[in-house]
mmCIF file of C-alpha atoms in Angstrom:
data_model
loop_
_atom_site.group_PDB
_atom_site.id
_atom_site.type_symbol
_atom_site.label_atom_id
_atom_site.label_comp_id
_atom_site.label_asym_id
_atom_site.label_seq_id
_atom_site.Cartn_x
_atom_site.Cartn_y
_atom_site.Cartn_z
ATOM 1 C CA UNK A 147 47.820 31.973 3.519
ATOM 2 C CA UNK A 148 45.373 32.640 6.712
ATOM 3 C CA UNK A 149 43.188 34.694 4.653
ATOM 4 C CA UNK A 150 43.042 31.347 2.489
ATOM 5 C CA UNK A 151 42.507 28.985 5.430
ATOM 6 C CA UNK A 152 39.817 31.400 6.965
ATOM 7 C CA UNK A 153 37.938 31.549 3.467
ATOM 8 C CA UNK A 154 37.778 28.281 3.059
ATOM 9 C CA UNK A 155 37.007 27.408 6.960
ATOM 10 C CA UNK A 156 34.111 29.903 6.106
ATOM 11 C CA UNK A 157 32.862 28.150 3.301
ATOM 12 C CA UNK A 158 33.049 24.765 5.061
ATOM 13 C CA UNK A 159 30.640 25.840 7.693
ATOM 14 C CA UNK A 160 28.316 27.338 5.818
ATOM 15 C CA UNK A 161 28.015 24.202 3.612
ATOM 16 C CA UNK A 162 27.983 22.469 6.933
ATOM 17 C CA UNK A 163 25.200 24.314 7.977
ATOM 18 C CA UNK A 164 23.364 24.045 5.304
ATOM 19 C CA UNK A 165 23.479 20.602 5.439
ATOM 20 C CA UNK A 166 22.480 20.054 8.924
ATOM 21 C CA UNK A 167 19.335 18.200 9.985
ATOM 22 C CA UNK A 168 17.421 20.217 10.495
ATOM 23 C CA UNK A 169 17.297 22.641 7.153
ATOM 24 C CA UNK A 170 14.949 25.615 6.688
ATOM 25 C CA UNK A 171 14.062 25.070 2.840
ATOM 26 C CA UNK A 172 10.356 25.049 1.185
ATOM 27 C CA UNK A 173 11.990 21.360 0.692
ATOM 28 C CA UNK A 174 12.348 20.854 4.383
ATOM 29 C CA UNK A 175 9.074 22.301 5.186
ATOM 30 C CA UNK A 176 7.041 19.798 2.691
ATOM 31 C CA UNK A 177 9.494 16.856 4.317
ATOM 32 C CA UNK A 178 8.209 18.040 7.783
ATOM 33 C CA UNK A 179 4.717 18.648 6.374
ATOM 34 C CA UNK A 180 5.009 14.881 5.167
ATOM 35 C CA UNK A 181 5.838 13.449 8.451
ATOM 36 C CA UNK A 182 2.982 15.433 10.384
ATOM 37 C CA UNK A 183 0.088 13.988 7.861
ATOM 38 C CA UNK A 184 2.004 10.485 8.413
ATOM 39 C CA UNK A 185 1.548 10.836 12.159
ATOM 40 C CA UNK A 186 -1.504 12.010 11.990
ATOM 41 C CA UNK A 187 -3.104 8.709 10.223
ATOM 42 C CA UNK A 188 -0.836 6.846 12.381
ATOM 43 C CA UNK A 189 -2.404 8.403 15.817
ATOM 44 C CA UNK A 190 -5.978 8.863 14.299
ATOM 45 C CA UNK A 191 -6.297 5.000 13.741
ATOM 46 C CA UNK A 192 -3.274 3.452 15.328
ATOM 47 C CA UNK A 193 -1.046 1.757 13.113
ATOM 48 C CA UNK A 194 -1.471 -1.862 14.685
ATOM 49 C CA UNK A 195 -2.210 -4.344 11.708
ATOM 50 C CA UNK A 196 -1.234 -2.126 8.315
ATOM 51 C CA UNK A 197 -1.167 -4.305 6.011
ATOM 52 C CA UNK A 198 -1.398 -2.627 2.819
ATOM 53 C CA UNK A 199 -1.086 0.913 1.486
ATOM 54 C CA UNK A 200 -1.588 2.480 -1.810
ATOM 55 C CA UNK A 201 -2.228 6.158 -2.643
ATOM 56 C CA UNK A 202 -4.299 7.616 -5.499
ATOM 57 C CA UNK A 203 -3.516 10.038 -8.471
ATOM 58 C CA UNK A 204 -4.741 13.097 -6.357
ATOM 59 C CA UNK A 205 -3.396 12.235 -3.347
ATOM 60 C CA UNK A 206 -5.905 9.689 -1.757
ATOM 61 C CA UNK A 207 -4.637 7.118 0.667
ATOM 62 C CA UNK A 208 -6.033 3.876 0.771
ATOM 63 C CA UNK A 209 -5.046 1.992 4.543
ATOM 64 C CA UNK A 210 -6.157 -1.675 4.574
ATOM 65 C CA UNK A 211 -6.101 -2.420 8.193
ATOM 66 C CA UNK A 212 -6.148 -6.170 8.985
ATOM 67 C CA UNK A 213 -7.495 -6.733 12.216
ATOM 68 C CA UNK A 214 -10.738 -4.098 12.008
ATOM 69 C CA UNK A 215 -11.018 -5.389 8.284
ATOM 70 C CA UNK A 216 -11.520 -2.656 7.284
ATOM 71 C CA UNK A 217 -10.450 0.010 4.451
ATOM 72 C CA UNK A 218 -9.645 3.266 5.028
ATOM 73 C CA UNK A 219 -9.706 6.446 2.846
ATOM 74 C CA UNK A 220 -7.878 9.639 3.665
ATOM 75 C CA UNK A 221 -7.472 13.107 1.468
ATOM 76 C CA UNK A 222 -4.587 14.424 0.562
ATOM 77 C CA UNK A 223 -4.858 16.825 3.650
ATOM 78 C CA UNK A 224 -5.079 13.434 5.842
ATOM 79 C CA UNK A 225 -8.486 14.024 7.077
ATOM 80 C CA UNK A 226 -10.288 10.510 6.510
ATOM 81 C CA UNK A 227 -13.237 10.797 4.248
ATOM 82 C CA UNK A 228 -14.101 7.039 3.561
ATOM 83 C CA UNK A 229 -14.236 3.597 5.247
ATOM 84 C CA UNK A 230 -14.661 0.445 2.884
ATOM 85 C CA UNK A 231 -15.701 -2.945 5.037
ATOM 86 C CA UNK A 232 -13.719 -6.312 3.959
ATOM 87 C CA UNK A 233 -14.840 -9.829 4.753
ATOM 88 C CA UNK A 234 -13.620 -11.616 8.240
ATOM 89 C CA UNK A 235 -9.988 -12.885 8.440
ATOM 90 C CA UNK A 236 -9.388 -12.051 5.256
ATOM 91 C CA UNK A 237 -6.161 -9.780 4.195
ATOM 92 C CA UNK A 238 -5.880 -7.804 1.169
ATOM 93 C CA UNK A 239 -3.040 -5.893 -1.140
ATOM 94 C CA UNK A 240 -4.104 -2.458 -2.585
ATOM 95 C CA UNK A 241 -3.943 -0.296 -5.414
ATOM 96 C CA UNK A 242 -5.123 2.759 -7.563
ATOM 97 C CA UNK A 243 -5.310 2.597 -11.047
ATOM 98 C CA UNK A 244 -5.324 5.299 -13.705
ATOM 99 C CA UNK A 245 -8.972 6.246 -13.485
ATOM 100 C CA UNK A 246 -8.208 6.429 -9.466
ATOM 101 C CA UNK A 247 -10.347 3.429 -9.028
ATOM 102 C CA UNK A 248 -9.049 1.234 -5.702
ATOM 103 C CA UNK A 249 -8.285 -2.433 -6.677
ATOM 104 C CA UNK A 250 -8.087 -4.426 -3.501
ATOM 105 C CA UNK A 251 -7.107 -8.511 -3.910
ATOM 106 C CA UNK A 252 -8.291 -9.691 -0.512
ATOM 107 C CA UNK A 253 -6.611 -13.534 0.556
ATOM 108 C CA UNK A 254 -7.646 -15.740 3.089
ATOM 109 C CA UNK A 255 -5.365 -18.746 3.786
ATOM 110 C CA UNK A 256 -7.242 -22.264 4.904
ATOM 111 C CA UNK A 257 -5.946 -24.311 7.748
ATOM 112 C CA UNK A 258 -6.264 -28.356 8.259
ATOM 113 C CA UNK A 259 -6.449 -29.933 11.360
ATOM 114 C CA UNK A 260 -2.756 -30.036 12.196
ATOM 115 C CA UNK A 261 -2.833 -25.743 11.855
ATOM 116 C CA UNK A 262 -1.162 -26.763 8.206
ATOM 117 C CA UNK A 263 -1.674 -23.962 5.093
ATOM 118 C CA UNK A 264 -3.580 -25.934 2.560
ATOM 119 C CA UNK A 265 -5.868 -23.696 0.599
ATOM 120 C CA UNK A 266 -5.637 -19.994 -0.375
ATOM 121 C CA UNK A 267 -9.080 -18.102 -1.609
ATOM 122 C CA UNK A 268 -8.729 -14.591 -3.341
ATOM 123 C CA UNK A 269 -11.300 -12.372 -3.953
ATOM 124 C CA UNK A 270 -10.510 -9.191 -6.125
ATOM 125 C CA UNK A 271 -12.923 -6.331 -5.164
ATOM 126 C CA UNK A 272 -12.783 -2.786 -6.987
ATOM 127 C CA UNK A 273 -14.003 0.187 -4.914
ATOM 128 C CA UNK A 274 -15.425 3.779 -6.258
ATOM 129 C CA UNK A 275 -14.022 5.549 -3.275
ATOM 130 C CA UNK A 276 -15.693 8.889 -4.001
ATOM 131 C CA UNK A 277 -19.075 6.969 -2.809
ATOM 132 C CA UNK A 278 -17.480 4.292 -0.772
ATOM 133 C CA UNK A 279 -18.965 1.608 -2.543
ATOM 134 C CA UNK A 280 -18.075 -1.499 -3.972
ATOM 135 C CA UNK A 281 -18.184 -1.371 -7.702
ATOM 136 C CA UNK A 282 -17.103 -5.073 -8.683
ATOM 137 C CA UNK A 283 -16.572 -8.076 -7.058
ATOM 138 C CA UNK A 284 -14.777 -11.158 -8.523
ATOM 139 C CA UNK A 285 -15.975 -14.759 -7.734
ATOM 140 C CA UNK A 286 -14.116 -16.997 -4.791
ATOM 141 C CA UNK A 287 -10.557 -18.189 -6.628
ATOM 142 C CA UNK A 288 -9.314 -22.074 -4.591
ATOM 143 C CA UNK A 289 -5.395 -21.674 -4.951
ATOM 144 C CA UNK A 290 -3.878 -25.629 -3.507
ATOM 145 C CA UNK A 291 -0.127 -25.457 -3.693
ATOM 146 C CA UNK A 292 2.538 -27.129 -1.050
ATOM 147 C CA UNK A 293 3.564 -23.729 -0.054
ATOM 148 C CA UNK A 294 0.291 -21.548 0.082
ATOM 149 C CA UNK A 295 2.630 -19.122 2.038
ATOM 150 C CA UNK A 296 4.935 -18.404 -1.406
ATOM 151 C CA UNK A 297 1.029 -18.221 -3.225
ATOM 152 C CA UNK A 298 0.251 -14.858 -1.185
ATOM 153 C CA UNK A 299 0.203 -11.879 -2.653
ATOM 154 C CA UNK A 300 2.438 -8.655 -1.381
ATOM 155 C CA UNK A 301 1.495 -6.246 -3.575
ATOM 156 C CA UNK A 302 -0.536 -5.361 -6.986
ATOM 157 C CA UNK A 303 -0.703 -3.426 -10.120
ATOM 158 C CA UNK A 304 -2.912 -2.813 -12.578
ATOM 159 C CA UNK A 305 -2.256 -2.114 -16.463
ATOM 160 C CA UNK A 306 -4.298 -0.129 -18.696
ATOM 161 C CA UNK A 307 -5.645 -3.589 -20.000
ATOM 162 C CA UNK A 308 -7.104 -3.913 -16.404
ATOM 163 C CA UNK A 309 -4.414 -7.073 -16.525
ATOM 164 C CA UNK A 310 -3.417 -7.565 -12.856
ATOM 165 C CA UNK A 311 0.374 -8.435 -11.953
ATOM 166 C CA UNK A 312 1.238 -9.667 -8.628
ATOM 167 C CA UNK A 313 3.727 -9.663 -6.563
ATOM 168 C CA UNK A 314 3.845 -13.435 -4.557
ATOM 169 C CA UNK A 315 5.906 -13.765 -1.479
ATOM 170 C CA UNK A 316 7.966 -16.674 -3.416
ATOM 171 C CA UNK A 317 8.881 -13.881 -5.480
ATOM 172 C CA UNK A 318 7.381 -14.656 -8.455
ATOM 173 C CA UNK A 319 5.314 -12.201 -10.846
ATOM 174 C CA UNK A 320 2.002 -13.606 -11.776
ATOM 175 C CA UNK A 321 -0.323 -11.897 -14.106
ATOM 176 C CA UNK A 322 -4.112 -12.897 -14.004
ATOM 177 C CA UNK A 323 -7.694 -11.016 -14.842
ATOM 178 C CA UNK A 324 -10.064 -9.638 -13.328
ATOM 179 C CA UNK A 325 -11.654 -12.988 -12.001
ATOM 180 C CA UNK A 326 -8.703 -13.588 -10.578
ATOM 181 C CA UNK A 327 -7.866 -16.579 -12.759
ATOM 182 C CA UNK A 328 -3.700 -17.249 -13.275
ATOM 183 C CA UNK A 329 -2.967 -15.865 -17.188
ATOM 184 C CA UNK A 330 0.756 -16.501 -16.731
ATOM 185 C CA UNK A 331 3.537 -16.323 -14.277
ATOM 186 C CA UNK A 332 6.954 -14.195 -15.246
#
């Protein structure tokens, strides 16, 4: 019977230790390798206004950072190889599509008088990141509702009929063009 309870107190902390937090795995070492490039973008650039993220089929990472208005590009090895320029106040959503071209849908919400939301402009820009240019630009979209703040945009994808679906804060899914003109809402 002790050789029973010393067997299986054996196995228990070897599972135990193996599960630990701290393991010494290849997958613990990528995990660890994961957090070091995330710190790295975080203390190369500071992480103060983030508001958008998005990372490319070979391991690009696209950082829209509000308050510089600017976008970001890092390799997959975190070094930063690219910075895009967006307009003034304006805040944008970001993604990659198949042919690792970076969509961004850049908002800028209109106050009256009274500091009131009353108009919402989009802009959809796409980006050829391996030159850091702008490829395409959309034309200035007016969006009037009674709650521009459910009207924003969160986040963006992009099908293989270059159909856009967004994400709005009101939770709603609405699917538009390129221009960005409203096709539908889901």
């Amino acid at each position: 019977m002790k050789r029973i309870i010393l067997f299986i107190m054996a196995i228990s902390l070897i599972f135990a230790t193996g599960c630990g937090a701290n393991p010494t795995t290849s997958i613990g070492n990528e995990q660890n390798q994961f957090n070091y490039e995330a710190k790295e973008i975080y203390s190369a650039d500071g992480s103060r206004g983030i508001s958008s993220i998005a990372m490319g089929r070979n391991g690009e990472l696209a950082v829209f950072k509000y308050h510089e208005k600017k976008i970001y590009i890092f390799d997959k090895n975190g070094a930063k190889t690219g910075e895009l320029k967006a307009e003034e106040n304006w805040d944008g959503a970001l993604y990659f599509d198949k042919d690792n071209k970076l969509y961004a849908l850049l908002q800028y919400r209109v106050k009256n008088n009274n500091n009131d939301y009353v108009l919402l402009e989009r802009q959809l820009r796409m980006y050829d990141i391996q030159k850091s240019t702008l490829e395409e630009q959309s034309d200035i979209v007016e969006i009037k509702s009674d709650n521009i703040i459910g009207e924003v945009v969160e986040k963006i994808e992009v099908d293989s009929q270059g159909n856009i679906y967004c994400l709005k804060a009101n939770e709603e899914v609405e699917v538009s063009d390129k221009k960005p003109k409203s096709i539908k809402t889901i």
